[in-house]
Amino acid sequence: MSTLSIQDPAAGPAHPTHAQPTIGLIGMGAMGRMYARVLSSAGWKKIYVCDIPSKYDGLKREYADSPGIKVFQDGHAVSRASDFIVYSVEAEHIDDVVKQFGPCASLSLISHPSPTNYSSATKLHAVVAGQTSVKAPERDAFEKHLPQDVHIVSCHSLHGPNVSPVGQPLVIIKHRGPTEALTLVENILRCFRSRYVYLSYEDHDRVTANTQAVTHAAFLSMGTAWAASQSYPWEQGLYVGGLETAKVNLTLRIYSNQWHVYAGLAILNPSARVQIDQYAKSATELFKLMLAGGNGTEEDKKAFGARVEWGGKVIFGSGGEKKKRRPILLSEDVLDRFSLGKFNHLGSNNNDTQGGTIPPTRYRPNSHLSLLAMVDSWAHLIINPYIHLSLAATPLFRLFLGVAEHLFLSPELLSTSIHSALHDTWHRADDLEFVIAARGWSEAVSLGNFEGYKWRFERTKRFLDSRFEEGVRVGTEMIKALMETEVEREKEEEGEGAQE
C-alpha cells in the first residue's frame, strides 16, 4: 500500500494528466509566481494556486491563459486536493496560514462530519513544504498543525525571483516521511535545474544566517546611509567603478524587493541576530580606530591597520597560507561593465597627505568600511564563508564575498583602503552615516519588531525608488556574468579534485 497520496512519485510532465501529481502553491508573491511559472513551463498539468481572497480576481485574469495553472479562492481546496503543497508565505505569518489550511478536522467534528469540516484538511499522505527563508517557525507550524499522516519535505530556493534558478542551490529538507516523499519532491522540482542541497531544518537556519545576515546588513546600511545624506553618490562621481559597482547595484537590488524577504531571516533567526549585532559592532569599532589613527600617533595608525589585517588573515589566510583557489572576482574590469556612474576622479585626492604616498589608481580610494566590517565580524564570530560557498551560497553572498576577497588578497588595494581610511576626509561623513545606519538596523532587529523594520526599509526604498529600474536591470546582468564564471570555476575545481 502506497504511503503517498499519488501512486507513482516519479511521474513526470510527460505522463498523462491523471498520473501526474497535483501541485499546490499557497501564497502567490514573487517566489510563488516564479514557482508557478517554472512548473507550468516544464509541462506540469495540475498546478493549483491561491493567495488571499482579495487577490483572487486578479490572479484569475493573470493566469487565464497559463497552461496547467488553476486559481482557487483560498488555501482550503488547494490543501485538500494537492499531492505536494508549498506554503510560500512570510515566516512571520506561516503559523497562522498553516493553522488555517493545514489541520485535519478535530475529533468532535469527525463524529459529526460535513463537507465543510473536511474542506480544510490537508490531503491524506500529501507532502508539504515551505518557502520561508527562516525555517524554525515553519517547522514549528508544520509539527503543530499538520496531521501525522502528512509528510514534511521542505525546500528553499536560495536566490531571488528575478534570478534564473538554473545551477542555483535549492535546499531540500526531509523532515518527516518515507523515501518516496523525497523522490516526489525531487522529481517535481527537477525542472528548476537547480543544485540540490540536503540539510536539516537546524542546519538550514545556521547556513542561511552565515551566508545572508551580514551581507544583507551591509547593503541595508549602505542604502540607509545614502537616504540619510539625500544623495546618490555614484551620480556625483563618488564610489564609481570596480568594487563600488557591486555595492551600488546589489544595494539597489535588495531595496527593490519586499521588506519581509529580509525581515524574517533577520528577526526570527537567532543566529542572524547575533551576526547583525556583531556587524554593527565591527563597523563602529573600526570607525573609531579610523578617527583615532587619522588624528593620532603612529601607534594609533598601526592599531587600525593591525585590526583590519587581523580580520583578513583569519578569513583569507596570510602569506603561503592564503586560500589556494581561483578567485571569485577575476578583475575589477568585469564590474566596470555594469557601473551606473561615470569616472570623474583619479587618485586619492587626499585632504591630508601625511602618512606616505599611495600611487594614483583608476578608482578613487575610500575606506571600504562596509567590506572591512564584514570580514571583521566573520573573524570575531569564527565564520568561514568558504565552507558555505559551494554548499548554499546566494548570488549576493557569492559576489560580495568575491569583492571582499579581491580587496583583502590584493596588498596594494588593501594598503590603499587603509591609507584612505586614515587620511582621506572626503568620505568621513559617509562612513559616519553608514555606522549610524548599521547600528540602527541592529537595534531594529534586536527589538524584534516587524513594523519598525518595515518602516526603516520602506523609508529608504522610497528614496531609491527612481533608480530601481536601471539598477536592477544592470545588477541582473552583473550577477549573470558572475555566475557563468563561477560555474566554470567550480567545474574546474571538481576536475582538479578528481585528478588528485
Short mmCIF file of C-alpha atoms in Angstrom, two decimals:
data_model
loop_
_atom_site.label_atom_id
_atom_site.label_comp_id
_atom_site.label_asym_id
_atom_site.label_seq_id
_atom_site.Cartn_x
_atom_site.Cartn_y
_atom_site.Cartn_z
CA MET A 1 0.00 0.00 0.00
CA SER A 2 1.42 3.39 -1.01
CA THR A 3 2.36 5.83 1.74
CA LEU A 4 1.85 8.75 -0.66
CA SER A 5 -1.32 10.33 -1.97
CA ILE A 6 -0.11 9.61 -5.52
CA GLN A 7 0.70 6.16 -6.88
CA ASP A 8 3.91 6.97 -8.77
CA PRO A 9 6.19 9.62 -7.20
CA ALA A 10 8.42 9.50 -10.29
CA ALA A 11 5.64 10.53 -12.69
CA GLY A 12 6.75 13.50 -14.77
CA PRO A 13 5.29 16.16 -17.06
CA ALA A 14 5.33 13.69 -19.96
CA HIS A 15 2.95 11.32 -18.17
CA PRO A 16 -0.82 11.50 -18.72
CA THR A 17 -2.50 14.23 -16.71
CA HIS A 18 -4.30 11.79 -14.42
CA ALA A 19 -0.97 10.18 -13.43
CA GLN A 20 0.74 13.48 -12.56
CA PRO A 21 0.82 14.82 -9.00
CA THR A 22 -1.30 17.84 -8.20
CA ILE A 23 0.98 20.68 -7.11
CA GLY A 24 -0.42 23.27 -4.70
CA LEU A 25 1.06 26.73 -4.18
CA ILE A 26 -0.35 28.66 -1.23
CA GLY A 27 0.91 32.22 -1.49
CA MET A 28 1.47 33.93 -4.84
CA GLY A 29 4.01 36.58 -4.05
CA ALA A 30 7.16 36.95 -6.14
CA MET A 31 8.54 33.49 -5.28
CA GLY A 32 5.15 31.80 -5.62
CA ARG A 33 4.81 33.30 -9.08
CA MET A 34 8.30 32.18 -10.02
CA TYR A 35 7.49 28.62 -8.95
CA ALA A 36 4.21 28.66 -10.88
CA ARG A 37 5.95 29.95 -14.00
CA VAL A 38 8.75 27.38 -13.94
CA LEU A 39 6.42 24.46 -13.18
CA SER A 40 3.96 25.47 -15.89
CA SER A 41 6.72 25.95 -18.47
CA ALA A 42 8.01 22.47 -17.64
CA GLY A 43 4.68 20.96 -18.59
CA TRP A 44 3.13 20.08 -15.25
CA LYS A 45 -0.62 19.91 -15.89
CA LYS A 46 -2.16 20.30 -12.42
CA ILE A 47 -0.90 23.37 -10.58
CA TYR A 48 -3.36 24.75 -8.04
CA VAL A 49 -2.59 28.24 -6.71
CA CYS A 50 -4.12 30.75 -4.32
CA ASP A 51 -3.42 33.87 -2.32
CA ILE A 52 -5.59 35.97 -0.02
CA PRO A 53 -9.22 36.24 -1.25
CA SER A 54 -8.86 39.89 -2.29
CA LYS A 55 -6.29 38.86 -4.92
CA TYR A 56 -8.43 36.09 -6.40
CA ASP A 57 -9.90 38.05 -9.34
CA GLY A 58 -6.52 39.49 -10.29
CA LEU A 59 -4.87 36.06 -10.22
CA LYS A 60 -7.70 34.61 -12.32
CA ARG A 61 -7.06 37.21 -15.00
CA GLU A 62 -3.29 36.85 -14.78
CA TYR A 63 -3.29 33.07 -15.22
CA ALA A 64 -6.28 32.73 -17.53
CA ASP A 65 -4.06 31.60 -20.39
CA SER A 66 -1.35 29.82 -18.39
CA PRO A 67 -1.25 26.08 -19.15
CA GLY A 68 -1.87 23.84 -16.18
CA ILE A 69 -2.50 26.61 -13.63
CA LYS A 70 -5.84 26.80 -11.83
CA VAL A 71 -6.57 29.61 -9.39
CA PHE A 72 -8.56 28.99 -6.20
CA GLN A 73 -10.27 31.39 -3.81
CA ASP A 74 -8.16 30.33 -0.83
CA GLY A 75 -5.99 27.53 0.52
CA HIS A 76 -8.73 25.15 1.66
CA ALA A 77 -9.27 23.47 -1.70
CA VAL A 78 -5.59 23.68 -2.62
CA SER A 79 -4.57 21.90 0.57
CA ARG A 80 -7.30 19.29 0.27
CA ALA A 81 -6.64 18.41 -3.39
CA SER A 82 -2.86 18.62 -3.78
CA ASP A 83 -0.25 15.87 -3.51
CA PHE A 84 2.59 18.35 -2.99
CA ILE A 85 1.85 21.64 -1.24
CA VAL A 86 4.24 24.58 -0.95
CA TYR A 87 3.47 27.35 1.54
CA SER A 88 5.07 30.44 0.01
CA VAL A 89 4.32 32.92 2.79
CA GLU A 90 6.35 35.11 5.10
CA ALA A 91 7.88 33.41 8.13
CA GLU A 92 6.06 35.96 10.27
CA HIS A 93 2.69 34.59 9.10
CA ILE A 94 3.45 30.91 8.48
CA ASP A 95 1.87 29.70 11.73
CA ASP A 96 -1.44 31.46 11.08
CA VAL A 97 -1.64 30.26 7.46
CA VAL A 98 -0.80 26.62 8.22
CA LYS A 99 -3.21 26.68 11.15
CA GLN A 100 -5.94 27.85 8.77
CA PHE A 101 -5.36 25.45 5.88
CA GLY A 102 -3.33 22.54 7.23
CA PRO A 103 -5.09 20.71 10.07
CA CYS A 104 -7.49 17.84 9.78
CA ALA A 105 -10.89 18.11 11.43
CA SER A 106 -10.98 17.78 15.21
CA LEU A 107 -12.30 14.62 16.86
CA SER A 108 -15.57 16.36 17.67
CA LEU A 109 -16.06 17.22 14.02
CA ILE A 110 -15.16 13.71 12.88
CA SER A 111 -18.11 12.37 14.88
CA HIS A 112 -20.37 14.86 13.08
CA PRO A 113 -18.79 15.07 9.62
CA SER A 114 -19.76 17.51 6.90
CA PRO A 115 -18.15 18.65 3.65
CA THR A 116 -17.28 21.96 5.30
CA ASN A 117 -15.47 20.29 8.17
CA TYR A 118 -13.17 18.35 5.88
CA SER A 119 -12.53 21.14 3.36
CA SER A 120 -9.61 22.48 5.39
CA ALA A 121 -7.82 19.17 5.87
CA THR A 122 -4.52 18.50 4.10
CA LYS A 123 -4.86 15.59 1.70
CA LEU A 124 -4.09 12.21 3.23
CA HIS A 125 -0.40 11.26 2.72
CA ALA A 126 0.35 14.52 0.88
CA VAL A 127 3.82 16.08 1.06
CA VAL A 128 4.08 19.60 2.48
CA ALA A 129 6.89 22.13 2.05
CA GLY A 130 7.52 25.78 2.84
CA GLN A 131 9.47 28.52 1.09
CA THR A 132 10.29 30.54 4.20
CA SER A 133 13.78 31.99 4.48
CA VAL A 134 13.98 31.04 8.16
CA LYS A 135 12.81 27.54 8.96
CA ALA A 136 12.35 27.38 12.74
CA PRO A 137 8.86 28.99 12.66
CA GLU A 138 7.93 26.85 9.65
CA ARG A 139 8.97 23.62 11.34
CA ASP A 140 7.04 24.56 14.48
CA ALA A 141 3.92 25.40 12.45
CA PHE A 142 4.05 22.15 10.46
CA GLU A 143 4.61 19.98 13.53
CA LYS A 144 1.88 21.77 15.46
CA HIS A 145 -0.87 21.92 12.83
CA LEU A 146 -0.35 19.23 10.18
CA PRO A 147 -1.86 15.74 10.66
CA GLN A 148 0.57 12.92 11.39
CA ASP A 149 -0.44 11.22 8.13
CA VAL A 150 1.03 14.14 6.16
CA HIS A 151 4.71 14.13 5.16
CA ILE A 152 7.06 17.10 5.55
CA VAL A 153 9.78 17.55 2.93
CA SER A 154 10.50 21.26 2.74
CA CYS A 155 12.53 23.35 0.30
CA HIS A 156 14.09 26.77 -0.18
CA SER A 157 15.45 28.28 -3.40
CA LEU A 158 18.45 30.33 -2.32
CA HIS A 159 18.00 33.16 -4.82
CA GLY A 160 15.53 35.89 -5.63
CA PRO A 161 12.57 35.59 -8.01
CA ASN A 162 14.35 37.50 -10.79
CA VAL A 163 17.42 35.26 -10.85
CA SER A 164 17.46 32.18 -13.07
CA PRO A 165 17.17 29.07 -10.88
CA VAL A 166 19.50 27.12 -13.17
CA GLY A 167 22.56 26.00 -11.22
CA GLN A 168 21.47 27.81 -8.05
CA PRO A 169 21.31 25.98 -4.70
CA LEU A 170 17.89 24.58 -3.81
CA VAL A 171 17.73 23.32 -0.24
CA ILE A 172 15.65 20.19 0.39
CA ILE A 173 14.79 19.21 3.95
CA LYS A 174 13.46 15.68 4.52
CA HIS A 175 11.96 16.16 7.96
CA ARG A 176 9.18 13.60 8.17
CA GLY A 177 8.17 10.92 5.70
CA PRO A 178 9.36 7.97 3.61
CA THR A 179 11.92 7.96 0.83
CA GLU A 180 9.08 8.10 -1.70
CA ALA A 181 8.12 11.54 -0.37
CA LEU A 182 11.63 12.82 -1.04
CA THR A 183 11.53 11.27 -4.51
CA LEU A 184 8.29 13.11 -5.28
CA VAL A 185 9.75 16.48 -4.27
CA GLU A 186 12.99 15.91 -6.19
CA ASN A 187 11.02 14.88 -9.25
CA ILE A 188 8.71 17.90 -9.22
CA LEU A 189 11.49 20.43 -8.63
CA ARG A 190 13.89 18.91 -11.17
CA CYS A 191 12.59 21.29 -13.85
CA PHE A 192 14.24 24.19 -11.99
CA ARG A 193 17.61 22.69 -12.96
CA SER A 194 18.90 23.87 -9.59
CA ARG A 195 21.54 22.14 -7.50
CA TYR A 196 20.00 20.20 -4.62
CA VAL A 197 21.48 20.79 -1.17
CA TYR A 198 20.23 18.42 1.54
CA LEU A 199 20.06 19.94 5.02
CA SER A 200 18.14 19.63 8.26
CA TYR A 201 15.91 22.45 9.47
CA GLU A 202 18.56 23.43 12.03
CA ASP A 203 21.44 23.39 9.55
CA HIS A 204 19.41 25.43 7.08
CA ASP A 205 18.97 28.29 9.52
CA ARG A 206 22.61 28.21 10.55
CA VAL A 207 23.85 28.22 6.95
CA THR A 208 21.45 30.93 5.75
CA ALA A 209 22.42 33.12 8.69
CA ASN A 210 26.10 32.68 7.85
CA THR A 211 25.58 33.49 4.17
CA GLN A 212 22.92 36.19 4.31
CA ALA A 213 22.72 38.02 7.65
CA VAL A 214 25.86 40.12 7.38
CA THR A 215 25.62 40.74 3.63
CA HIS A 216 22.03 41.95 3.99
CA ALA A 217 23.05 44.18 6.90
CA ALA A 218 25.79 45.73 4.77
CA PHE A 219 23.52 46.54 1.82
CA LEU A 220 20.67 47.77 4.01
CA SER A 221 23.08 50.06 5.88
CA MET A 222 24.56 51.48 2.69
CA GLY A 223 21.13 52.33 1.30
CA THR A 224 20.01 53.92 4.56
CA ALA A 225 23.21 55.98 4.69
CA TRP A 226 22.57 57.32 1.18
CA ALA A 227 18.99 58.16 2.09
CA ALA A 228 20.14 59.98 5.24
CA SER A 229 22.57 62.02 3.13
CA GLN A 230 19.92 62.55 0.45
CA SER A 231 22.43 61.72 -2.25
CA TYR A 232 23.08 59.17 -4.96
CA PRO A 233 26.89 59.25 -4.70
CA TRP A 234 27.57 57.24 -7.86
CA GLU A 235 25.88 60.04 -9.84
CA GLN A 236 28.29 62.57 -8.36
CA GLY A 237 31.42 60.72 -9.41
CA LEU A 238 31.83 59.16 -5.96
CA TYR A 239 32.02 55.41 -5.33
CA VAL A 240 32.15 54.61 -9.04
CA GLY A 241 33.56 51.57 -10.78
CA GLY A 242 35.37 48.49 -9.57
CA LEU A 243 34.29 47.23 -6.17
CA GLU A 244 31.81 50.11 -5.81
CA THR A 245 29.82 48.77 -8.75
CA ALA A 246 28.86 45.66 -6.81
CA LYS A 247 27.95 47.67 -3.71
CA VAL A 248 25.65 50.05 -5.59
CA ASN A 249 23.96 47.50 -7.83
CA LEU A 250 23.33 44.98 -5.06
CA THR A 251 22.02 47.61 -2.66
CA LEU A 252 19.51 48.75 -5.27
CA ARG A 253 18.58 45.12 -5.86
CA ILE A 254 17.96 44.50 -2.15
CA TYR A 255 15.70 47.52 -1.78
CA SER A 256 13.75 46.76 -4.95
CA ASN A 257 12.41 43.63 -3.23
CA GLN A 258 9.82 43.42 -0.47
CA TRP A 259 10.86 44.19 3.11
CA HIS A 260 9.56 40.91 4.51
CA VAL A 261 12.05 38.95 2.38
CA TYR A 262 14.80 40.14 4.73
CA ALA A 263 12.87 40.81 7.95
CA GLY A 264 12.04 37.18 8.64
CA LEU A 265 15.63 36.00 8.35
CA ALA A 266 16.94 38.84 10.49
CA ILE A 267 14.37 38.83 13.28
CA LEU A 268 13.30 35.19 13.57
CA ASN A 269 16.70 33.52 13.13
CA PRO A 270 18.66 33.78 16.41
CA SER A 271 21.99 33.20 14.64
CA ALA A 272 21.28 36.06 12.25
CA ARG A 273 20.52 38.46 15.09
CA VAL A 274 23.90 37.74 16.69
CA GLN A 275 25.70 38.32 13.39
CA ILE A 276 23.89 41.58 12.60
CA ASP A 277 24.77 42.85 16.07
CA GLN A 278 28.43 41.93 15.55
CA TYR A 279 28.45 43.64 12.14
CA ALA A 280 27.29 46.90 13.71
CA LYS A 281 29.85 46.48 16.48
CA SER A 282 32.66 45.84 13.99
CA ALA A 283 31.68 48.87 11.88
CA THR A 284 31.60 51.08 14.98
CA GLU A 285 34.93 49.90 16.38
CA LEU A 286 36.70 50.18 13.03
CA PHE A 287 35.35 53.69 12.52
CA LYS A 288 36.60 54.76 15.97
CA LEU A 289 40.02 53.31 15.16
CA MET A 290 39.98 55.22 11.86
CA LEU A 291 39.34 58.50 13.65
CA ALA A 292 41.91 57.79 16.35
CA GLY A 293 44.51 56.82 13.77
CA GLY A 294 43.83 59.74 11.45
CA ASN A 295 44.27 62.27 14.24
CA GLY A 296 46.68 60.37 16.46
CA THR A 297 50.13 58.91 16.75
CA GLU A 298 51.86 56.40 14.56
CA GLU A 299 50.85 53.73 17.06
CA ASP A 300 47.20 54.74 16.64
CA LYS A 301 47.54 54.35 12.88
CA LYS A 302 49.13 50.95 13.29
CA ALA A 303 46.28 49.85 15.58
CA PHE A 304 43.72 50.39 12.81
CA GLY A 305 45.84 48.63 10.19
CA ALA A 306 46.52 45.73 12.55
CA ARG A 307 42.79 45.25 13.23
CA VAL A 308 41.99 45.19 9.51
CA GLU A 309 44.84 42.83 8.67
CA TRP A 310 43.93 40.51 11.55
CA GLY A 311 40.45 40.01 10.10
CA GLY A 312 41.91 39.37 6.67
CA LYS A 313 44.33 36.75 7.99
CA VAL A 314 41.58 34.91 9.89
CA ILE A 315 39.25 34.73 6.88
CA PHE A 316 41.59 34.63 3.89
CA GLY A 317 44.87 33.36 5.36
CA SER A 318 48.26 35.01 5.09
CA GLY A 319 51.38 34.54 3.01
CA GLY A 320 51.70 30.98 1.77
CA GLU A 321 48.61 30.05 3.79
CA LYS A 322 46.30 32.20 1.69
CA LYS A 323 43.32 30.39 0.21
CA LYS A 324 44.53 28.39 -2.77
CA ARG A 325 41.57 28.75 -5.06
CA ARG A 326 40.66 30.61 -8.18
CA PRO A 327 39.25 33.98 -7.06
CA ILE A 328 35.53 34.64 -7.36
CA LEU A 329 36.08 38.06 -8.90
CA LEU A 330 38.62 37.80 -11.71
CA SER A 331 39.14 41.57 -12.05
CA GLU A 332 37.52 44.91 -11.30
CA ASP A 333 37.25 45.47 -15.04
CA VAL A 334 34.50 42.86 -15.11
CA LEU A 335 32.46 45.01 -12.72
CA ASP A 336 33.15 48.21 -14.66
CA ARG A 337 30.93 46.92 -17.46
CA PHE A 338 27.97 47.23 -15.09
CA SER A 339 28.72 50.58 -13.46
CA LEU A 340 25.83 53.05 -13.12
CA GLY A 341 28.17 56.02 -12.56
CA LYS A 342 30.87 57.79 -14.52
CA PHE A 343 34.50 58.30 -13.56
CA ASN A 344 35.16 61.89 -12.52
CA HIS A 345 38.08 61.43 -10.15
CA LEU A 346 41.51 59.86 -10.35
CA GLY A 347 43.89 59.29 -7.48
CA SER A 348 43.17 59.62 -3.78
CA ASN A 349 42.56 63.40 -3.71
CA ASN A 350 43.65 63.38 -0.07
CA ASN A 351 42.68 66.21 2.23
CA ASP A 352 45.59 65.17 4.45
CA THR A 353 48.62 63.89 2.61
CA GLN A 354 50.70 62.82 5.61
CA GLY A 355 51.47 59.18 6.10
CA GLY A 356 53.10 58.36 2.80
CA THR A 357 52.18 58.42 -0.85
CA ILE A 358 49.81 55.95 -2.48
CA PRO A 359 50.07 55.70 -6.27
CA PRO A 360 47.00 57.04 -8.12
CA THR A 361 44.53 54.45 -9.31
CA ARG A 362 41.64 54.50 -11.72
CA TYR A 363 39.24 54.31 -8.79
CA ARG A 364 39.02 56.99 -6.14
CA PRO A 365 40.20 55.28 -2.95
CA ASN A 366 37.95 55.09 0.08
CA SER A 367 37.83 53.15 3.34
CA HIS A 368 35.60 50.30 2.08
CA LEU A 369 34.23 50.27 5.62
CA SER A 370 31.30 48.01 4.68
CA LEU A 371 33.75 45.33 3.49
CA LEU A 372 36.18 45.76 6.36
CA ALA A 373 33.33 45.38 8.85
CA MET A 374 32.02 42.27 7.12
CA VAL A 375 35.36 40.48 7.28
CA ASP A 376 35.97 41.70 10.84
CA SER A 377 32.59 40.40 12.02
CA TRP A 378 33.16 36.99 10.40
CA ALA A 379 36.55 36.80 12.08
CA HIS A 380 35.11 37.60 15.51
CA LEU A 381 32.32 35.04 15.08
CA ILE A 382 34.74 32.42 13.70
CA ILE A 383 32.70 32.01 10.49
CA ASN A 384 34.48 30.56 7.48
CA PRO A 385 32.50 31.85 4.47
CA TYR A 386 34.19 29.42 2.09
CA ILE A 387 32.56 26.44 3.80
CA HIS A 388 29.19 27.67 2.57
CA LEU A 389 30.31 28.91 -0.84
CA SER A 390 29.71 25.72 -2.77
CA LEU A 391 27.08 24.44 -0.34
CA ALA A 392 24.39 27.09 -0.26
CA ALA A 393 25.70 30.50 -1.34
CA THR A 394 23.22 33.01 -2.74
CA PRO A 395 24.36 35.08 -5.74
CA LEU A 396 24.57 38.17 -3.49
CA PHE A 397 26.74 36.40 -0.92
CA ARG A 398 28.96 34.96 -3.64
CA LEU A 399 29.52 38.34 -5.25
CA PHE A 400 30.07 40.28 -2.02
CA LEU A 401 32.48 37.64 -0.74
CA GLY A 402 34.27 37.93 -4.08
CA VAL A 403 34.56 41.70 -3.67
CA ALA A 404 35.93 41.34 -0.12
CA GLU A 405 38.31 38.62 -1.27
CA HIS A 406 39.56 40.85 -4.08
CA LEU A 407 40.23 43.69 -1.63
CA PHE A 408 41.99 41.63 1.04
CA LEU A 409 44.07 39.47 -1.28
CA SER A 410 45.45 42.47 -3.14
CA PRO A 411 48.17 44.08 -0.95
CA GLU A 412 48.07 47.31 -2.94
CA LEU A 413 44.29 47.63 -2.77
CA LEU A 414 44.16 46.89 0.95
CA SER A 415 47.02 49.30 1.66
CA THR A 416 45.21 51.98 -0.33
CA SER A 417 42.00 51.34 1.60
CA ILE A 418 43.76 51.58 4.98
CA HIS A 419 45.57 54.76 3.92
CA SER A 420 42.36 56.36 2.68
CA ALA A 421 40.51 55.40 5.86
CA LEU A 422 43.15 57.14 7.96
CA HIS A 423 43.98 60.18 5.84
CA ASP A 424 41.15 60.99 3.41
CA THR A 425 38.37 63.05 4.91
CA TRP A 426 36.04 63.34 1.91
CA HIS A 427 34.25 60.09 2.80
CA ARG A 428 34.21 60.56 6.60
CA ALA A 429 30.65 61.87 6.66
CA ASP A 430 29.51 58.93 4.52
CA ASP A 431 31.29 56.48 6.82
CA LEU A 432 29.63 58.10 9.82
CA GLU A 433 26.18 57.76 8.24
CA PHE A 434 26.99 54.13 7.45
CA VAL A 435 27.90 53.36 11.06
CA ILE A 436 24.74 55.06 12.32
CA ALA A 437 22.69 53.06 9.81
CA ALA A 438 24.33 49.76 10.76
CA ARG A 439 23.64 50.37 14.44
CA GLY A 440 20.08 51.39 13.64
CA TRP A 441 19.41 48.19 11.72
CA SER A 442 20.95 46.15 14.52
CA GLU A 443 18.69 47.85 17.06
CA ALA A 444 15.61 47.28 14.89
CA VAL A 445 16.43 43.58 14.62
CA SER A 446 17.20 43.18 18.33
CA LEU A 447 13.82 44.69 19.22
CA GLY A 448 12.14 42.01 17.11
CA ASN A 449 9.59 44.48 15.76
CA PHE A 450 8.45 43.78 12.20
CA GLU A 451 6.67 47.12 11.85
CA GLY A 452 9.79 49.01 12.88
CA TYR A 453 11.85 47.01 10.40
CA LYS A 454 9.29 47.69 7.67
CA TRP A 455 9.29 51.41 8.42
CA ARG A 456 13.08 51.67 8.11
CA PHE A 457 13.11 49.62 4.91
CA GLU A 458 10.24 51.45 3.20
CA ARG A 459 11.64 54.88 4.04
CA THR A 460 14.90 54.07 2.27
CA LYS A 461 13.08 52.31 -0.54
CA ARG A 462 11.10 55.46 -1.34
CA PHE A 463 14.34 57.41 -1.68
CA LEU A 464 15.90 54.84 -4.04
CA ASP A 465 12.74 54.00 -5.98
CA SER A 466 13.52 56.15 -9.03
CA ARG A 467 16.85 54.32 -9.51
CA PHE A 468 15.49 50.75 -9.34
CA GLU A 469 14.68 50.14 -12.99
CA GLU A 470 18.18 50.64 -14.35
CA GLY A 471 19.91 49.37 -11.22
CA VAL A 472 18.04 46.07 -11.12
CA ARG A 473 18.48 45.52 -14.85
CA VAL A 474 22.22 46.11 -14.72
CA GLY A 475 22.53 44.18 -11.46
CA THR A 476 20.83 41.16 -13.00
CA GLU A 477 23.31 41.22 -15.89
CA MET A 478 26.19 41.54 -13.44
CA ILE A 479 25.03 38.54 -11.39
CA LYS A 480 24.51 36.50 -14.55
CA ALA A 481 28.07 37.25 -15.69
CA LEU A 482 29.47 36.32 -12.29
CA MET A 483 27.51 33.07 -12.09
CA GLU A 484 28.72 32.00 -15.52
CA THR A 485 32.34 32.35 -14.40
CA GLU A 486 31.55 30.67 -11.06
CA VAL A 487 30.04 27.63 -12.76
CA GLU A 488 33.22 27.27 -14.82
CA ARG A 489 35.41 27.71 -11.72
CA GLU A 490 33.53 25.04 -9.77
CA LYS A 491 33.74 22.63 -12.71
CA GLU A 492 37.49 23.19 -12.89
CA GLU A 493 37.87 22.61 -9.14
CA GLU A 494 35.80 19.43 -9.33
CA GLY A 495 38.01 18.21 -12.17
CA GLU A 496 41.18 19.01 -10.23
CA GLY A 497 39.79 17.22 -7.18
CA ALA A 498 39.04 14.11 -9.22
CA GLN A 499 42.62 14.02 -10.53
CA GLU A 500 44.18 14.16 -7.06
#
